[in-house]
mmCIF file of C-alpha atoms in Angstrom:
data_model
loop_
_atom_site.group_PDB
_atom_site.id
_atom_site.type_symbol
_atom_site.label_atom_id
_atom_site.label_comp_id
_atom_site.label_asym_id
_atom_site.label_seq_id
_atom_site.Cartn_x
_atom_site.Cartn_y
_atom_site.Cartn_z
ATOM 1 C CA UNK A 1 35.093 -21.389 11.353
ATOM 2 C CA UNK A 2 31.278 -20.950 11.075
ATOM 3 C CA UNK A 3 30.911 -23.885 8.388
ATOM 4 C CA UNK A 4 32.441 -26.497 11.135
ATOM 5 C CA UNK A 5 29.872 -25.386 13.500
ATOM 6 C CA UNK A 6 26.922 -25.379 11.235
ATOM 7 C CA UNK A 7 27.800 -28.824 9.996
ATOM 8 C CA UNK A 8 28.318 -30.133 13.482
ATOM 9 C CA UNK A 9 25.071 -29.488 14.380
ATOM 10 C CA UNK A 10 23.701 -30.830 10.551
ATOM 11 C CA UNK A 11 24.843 -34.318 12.180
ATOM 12 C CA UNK A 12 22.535 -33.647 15.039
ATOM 13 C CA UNK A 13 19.431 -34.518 13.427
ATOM 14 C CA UNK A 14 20.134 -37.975 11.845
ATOM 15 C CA UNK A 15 22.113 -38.888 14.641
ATOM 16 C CA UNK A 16 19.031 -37.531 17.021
ATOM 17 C CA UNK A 17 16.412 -39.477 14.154
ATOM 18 C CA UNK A 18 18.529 -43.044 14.612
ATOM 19 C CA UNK A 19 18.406 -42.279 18.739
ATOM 20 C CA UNK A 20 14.656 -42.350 18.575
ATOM 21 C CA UNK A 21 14.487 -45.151 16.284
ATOM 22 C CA UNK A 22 16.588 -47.211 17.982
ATOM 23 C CA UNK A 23 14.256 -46.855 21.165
ATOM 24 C CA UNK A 24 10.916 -46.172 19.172
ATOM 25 C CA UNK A 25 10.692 -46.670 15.314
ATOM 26 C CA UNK A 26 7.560 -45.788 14.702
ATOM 27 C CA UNK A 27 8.393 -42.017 16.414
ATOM 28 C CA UNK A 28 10.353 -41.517 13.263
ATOM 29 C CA UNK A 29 7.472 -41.143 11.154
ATOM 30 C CA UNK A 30 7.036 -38.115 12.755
ATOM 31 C CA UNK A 31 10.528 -36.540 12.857
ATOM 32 C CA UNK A 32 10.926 -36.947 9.378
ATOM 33 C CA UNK A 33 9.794 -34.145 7.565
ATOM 34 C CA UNK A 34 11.215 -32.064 10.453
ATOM 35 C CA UNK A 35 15.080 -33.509 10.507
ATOM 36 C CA UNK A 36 15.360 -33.771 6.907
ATOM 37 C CA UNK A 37 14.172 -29.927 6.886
ATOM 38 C CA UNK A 38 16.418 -29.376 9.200
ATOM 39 C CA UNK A 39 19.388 -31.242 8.410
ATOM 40 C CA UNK A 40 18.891 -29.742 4.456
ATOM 41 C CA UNK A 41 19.092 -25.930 5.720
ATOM 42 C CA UNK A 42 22.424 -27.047 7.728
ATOM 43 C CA UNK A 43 23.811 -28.679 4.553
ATOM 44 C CA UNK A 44 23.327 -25.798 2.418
ATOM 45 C CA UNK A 45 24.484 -23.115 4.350
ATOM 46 C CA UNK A 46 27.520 -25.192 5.207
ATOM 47 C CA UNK A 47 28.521 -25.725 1.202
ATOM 48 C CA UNK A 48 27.763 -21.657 0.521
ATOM 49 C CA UNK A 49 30.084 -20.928 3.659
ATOM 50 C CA UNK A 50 32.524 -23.745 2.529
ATOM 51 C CA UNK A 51 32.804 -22.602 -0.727
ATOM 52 C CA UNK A 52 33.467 -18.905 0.290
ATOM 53 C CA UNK A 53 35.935 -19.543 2.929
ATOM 54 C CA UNK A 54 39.143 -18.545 1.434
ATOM 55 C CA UNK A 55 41.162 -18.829 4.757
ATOM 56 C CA UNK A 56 43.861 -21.008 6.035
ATOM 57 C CA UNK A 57 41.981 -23.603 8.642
ATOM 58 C CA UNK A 58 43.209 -23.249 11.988
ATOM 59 C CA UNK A 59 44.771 -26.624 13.071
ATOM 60 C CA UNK A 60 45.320 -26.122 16.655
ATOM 61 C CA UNK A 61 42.324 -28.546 17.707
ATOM 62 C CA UNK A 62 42.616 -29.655 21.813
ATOM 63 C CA UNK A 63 40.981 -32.998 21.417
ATOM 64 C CA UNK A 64 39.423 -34.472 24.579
ATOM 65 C CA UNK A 65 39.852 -38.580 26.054
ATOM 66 C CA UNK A 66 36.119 -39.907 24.585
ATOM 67 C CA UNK A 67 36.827 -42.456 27.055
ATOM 68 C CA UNK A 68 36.213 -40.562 30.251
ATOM 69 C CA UNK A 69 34.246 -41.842 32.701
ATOM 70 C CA UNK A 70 33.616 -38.871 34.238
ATOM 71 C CA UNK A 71 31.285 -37.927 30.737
ATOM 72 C CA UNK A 72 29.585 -41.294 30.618
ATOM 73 C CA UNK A 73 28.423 -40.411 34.271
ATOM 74 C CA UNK A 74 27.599 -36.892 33.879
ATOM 75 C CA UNK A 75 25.398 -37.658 30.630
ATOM 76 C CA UNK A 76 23.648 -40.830 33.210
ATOM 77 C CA UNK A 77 22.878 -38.016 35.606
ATOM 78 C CA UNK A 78 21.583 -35.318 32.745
ATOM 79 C CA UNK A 79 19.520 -38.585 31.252
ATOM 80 C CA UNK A 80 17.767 -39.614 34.972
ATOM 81 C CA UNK A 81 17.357 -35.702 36.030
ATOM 82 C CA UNK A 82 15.500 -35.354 32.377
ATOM 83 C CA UNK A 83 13.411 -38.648 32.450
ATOM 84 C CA UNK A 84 12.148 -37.596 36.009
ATOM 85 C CA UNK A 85 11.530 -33.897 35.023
ATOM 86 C CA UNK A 86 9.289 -35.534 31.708
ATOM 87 C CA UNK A 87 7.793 -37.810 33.996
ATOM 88 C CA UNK A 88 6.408 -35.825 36.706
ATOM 89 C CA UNK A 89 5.903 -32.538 34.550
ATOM 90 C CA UNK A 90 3.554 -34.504 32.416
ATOM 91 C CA UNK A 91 1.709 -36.110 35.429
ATOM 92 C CA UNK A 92 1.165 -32.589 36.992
ATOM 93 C CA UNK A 93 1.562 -30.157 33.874
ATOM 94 C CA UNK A 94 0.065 -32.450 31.188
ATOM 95 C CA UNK A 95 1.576 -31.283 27.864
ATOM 96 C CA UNK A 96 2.747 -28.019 28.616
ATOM 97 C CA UNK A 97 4.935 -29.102 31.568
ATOM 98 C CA UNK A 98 6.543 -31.924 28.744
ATOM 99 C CA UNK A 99 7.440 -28.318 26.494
ATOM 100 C CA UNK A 100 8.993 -26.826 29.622
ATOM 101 C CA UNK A 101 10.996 -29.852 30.031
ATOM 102 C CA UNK A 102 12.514 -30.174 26.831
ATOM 103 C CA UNK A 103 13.402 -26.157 26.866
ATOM 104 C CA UNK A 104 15.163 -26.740 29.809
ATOM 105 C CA UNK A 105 16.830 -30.026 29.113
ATOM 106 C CA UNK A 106 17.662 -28.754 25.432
ATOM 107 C CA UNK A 107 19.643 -25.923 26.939
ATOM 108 C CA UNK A 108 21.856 -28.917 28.113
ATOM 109 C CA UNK A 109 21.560 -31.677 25.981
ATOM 110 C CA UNK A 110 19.188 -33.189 23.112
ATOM 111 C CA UNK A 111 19.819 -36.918 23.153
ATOM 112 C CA UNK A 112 18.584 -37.305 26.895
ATOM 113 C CA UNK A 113 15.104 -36.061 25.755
ATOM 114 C CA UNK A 114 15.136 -37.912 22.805
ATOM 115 C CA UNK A 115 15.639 -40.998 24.320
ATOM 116 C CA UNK A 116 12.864 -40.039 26.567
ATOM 117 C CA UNK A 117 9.881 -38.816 24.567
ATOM 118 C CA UNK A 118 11.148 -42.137 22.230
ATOM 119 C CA UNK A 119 10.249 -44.171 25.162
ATOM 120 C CA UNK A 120 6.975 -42.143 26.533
ATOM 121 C CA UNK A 121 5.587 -42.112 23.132
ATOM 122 C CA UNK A 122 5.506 -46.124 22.814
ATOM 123 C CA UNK A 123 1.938 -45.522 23.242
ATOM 124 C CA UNK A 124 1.002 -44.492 19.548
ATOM 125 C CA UNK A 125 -1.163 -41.779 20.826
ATOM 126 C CA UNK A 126 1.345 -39.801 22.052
ATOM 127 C CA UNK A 127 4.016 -40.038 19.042
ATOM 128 C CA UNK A 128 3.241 -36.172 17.638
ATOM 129 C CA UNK A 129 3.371 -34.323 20.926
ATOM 130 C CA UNK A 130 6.885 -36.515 22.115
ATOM 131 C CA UNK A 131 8.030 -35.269 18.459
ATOM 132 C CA UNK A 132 7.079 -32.105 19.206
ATOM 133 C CA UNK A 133 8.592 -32.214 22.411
ATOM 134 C CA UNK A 134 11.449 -32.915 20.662
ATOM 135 C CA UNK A 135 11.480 -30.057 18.306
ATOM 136 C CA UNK A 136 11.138 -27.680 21.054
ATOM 137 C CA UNK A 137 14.481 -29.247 22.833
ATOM 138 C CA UNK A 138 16.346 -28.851 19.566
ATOM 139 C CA UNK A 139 14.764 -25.411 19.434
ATOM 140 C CA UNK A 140 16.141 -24.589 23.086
ATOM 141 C CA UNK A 141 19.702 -26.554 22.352
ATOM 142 C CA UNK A 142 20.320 -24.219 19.051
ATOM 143 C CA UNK A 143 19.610 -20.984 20.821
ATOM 144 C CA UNK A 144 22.120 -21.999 23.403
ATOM 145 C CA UNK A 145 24.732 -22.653 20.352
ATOM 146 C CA UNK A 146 23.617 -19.438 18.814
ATOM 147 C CA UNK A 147 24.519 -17.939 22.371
ATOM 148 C CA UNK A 148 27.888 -19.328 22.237
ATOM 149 C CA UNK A 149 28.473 -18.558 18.697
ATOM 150 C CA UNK A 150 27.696 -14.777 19.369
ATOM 151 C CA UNK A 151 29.528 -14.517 22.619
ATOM 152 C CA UNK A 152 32.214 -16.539 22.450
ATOM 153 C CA UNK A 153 33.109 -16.141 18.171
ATOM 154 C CA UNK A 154 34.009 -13.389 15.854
ATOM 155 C CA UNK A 155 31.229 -10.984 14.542
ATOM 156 C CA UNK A 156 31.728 -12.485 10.949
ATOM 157 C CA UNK A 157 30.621 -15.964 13.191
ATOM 158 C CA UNK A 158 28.213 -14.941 15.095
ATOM 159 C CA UNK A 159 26.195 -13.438 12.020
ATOM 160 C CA UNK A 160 27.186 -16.409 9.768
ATOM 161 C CA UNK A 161 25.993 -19.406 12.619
ATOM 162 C CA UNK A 162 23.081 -16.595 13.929
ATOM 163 C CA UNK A 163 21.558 -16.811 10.709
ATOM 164 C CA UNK A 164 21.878 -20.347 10.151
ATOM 165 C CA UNK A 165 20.573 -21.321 13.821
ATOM 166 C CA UNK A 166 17.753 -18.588 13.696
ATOM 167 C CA UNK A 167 16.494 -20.115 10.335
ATOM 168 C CA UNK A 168 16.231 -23.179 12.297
ATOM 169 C CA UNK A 169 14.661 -22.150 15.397
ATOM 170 C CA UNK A 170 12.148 -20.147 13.627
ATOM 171 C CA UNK A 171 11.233 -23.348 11.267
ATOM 172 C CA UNK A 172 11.332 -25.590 14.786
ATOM 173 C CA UNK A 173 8.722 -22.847 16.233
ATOM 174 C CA UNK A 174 6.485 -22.873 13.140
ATOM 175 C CA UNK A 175 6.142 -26.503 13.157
ATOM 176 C CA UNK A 176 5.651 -27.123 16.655
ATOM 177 C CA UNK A 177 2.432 -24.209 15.895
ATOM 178 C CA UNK A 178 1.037 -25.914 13.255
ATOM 179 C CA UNK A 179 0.756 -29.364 14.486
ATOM 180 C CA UNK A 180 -0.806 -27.592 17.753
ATOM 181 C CA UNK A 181 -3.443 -25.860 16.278
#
């Protein structure tokens, strides 16, 4: 079911955009333009594949406890991992090391690095590169979903969520080029 997957991740942004407000509001001037672009290609694709999905939904969903304690921990130890990895690749990588950071933590997870480049940015001169820094780790988390999609889903998925998280990564790439130049 491509169009569940494509708007699962069309949540990401706003929820992402309310993360960083909520620990930085002025970083949200910033991520904008990008989430609503983002969020907008998500939304469309979604109501195209919606409205040409003639098949019966599949109802067997495995739901997991949201309570577990062993996922509040886990996401503590991604979150501490990731605000050490930003911390000391910016003191001895500078900017680059902050991109390598958030390509490596977005394989994993995209609200740790949020959270993160929310906080490090409370200095107003670094608000574009944490957004940026952002953008690459939503880059690096939809290439990993694209992965999945391909591997682990039909063909008629993989093309239909390939398409939709290539659009994405390619307008993640072109943005984080042409604030950098």
């Amino acid at each position: 079911m491509p169009q569940g997957i494509v708007i699962a991740s069309a949540i990401m942004f706003p929820r992402l955009a309310l993360l960083a407000y909520i620990f930085n509001s002025a970083i949200l001037r910033y991520l904008a333009l990008p989430f609503c672009l983002l969020t907008i290609i998500c939304i469309v694709v979604s109501l195209v594949l919606i409205q040409r999905d003639t098949k019966k939904p599949d109802t067997n969903i495995k739901l997991g406890n949201p309570l577990n304690i062993l996922n509040a921990i886990g996401f503590g130890a991604i979150y501490v991992v990731i605000l050490f990895a930003v911390f000391y690749s910016n003191k001895f990588f500078g900017e680059s090391g902050l991109y390598y950071s958030a390509l490596i933590s977005g394989l994993a997870d995209t609200d740790a690095i949020t959270i993160s480049m929310a906080k490090f940015s409370l200095d107003s001169e670094k608000l574009e590169l944490a957004s940026l820094v952002i953008i690459a780790a939503i880059s690096s988390n939809m290439l990993v979903k694209l992965g999945i999609s391909i591997f682990k889903g039909s063909k008629t998925t993989g093309k239909l969520v390939g398409y939709t998280f290539g659009s994405i990564i390619l307008v993640g790439v072109i943005y984080i080029l042409s604030n950098n130049v």
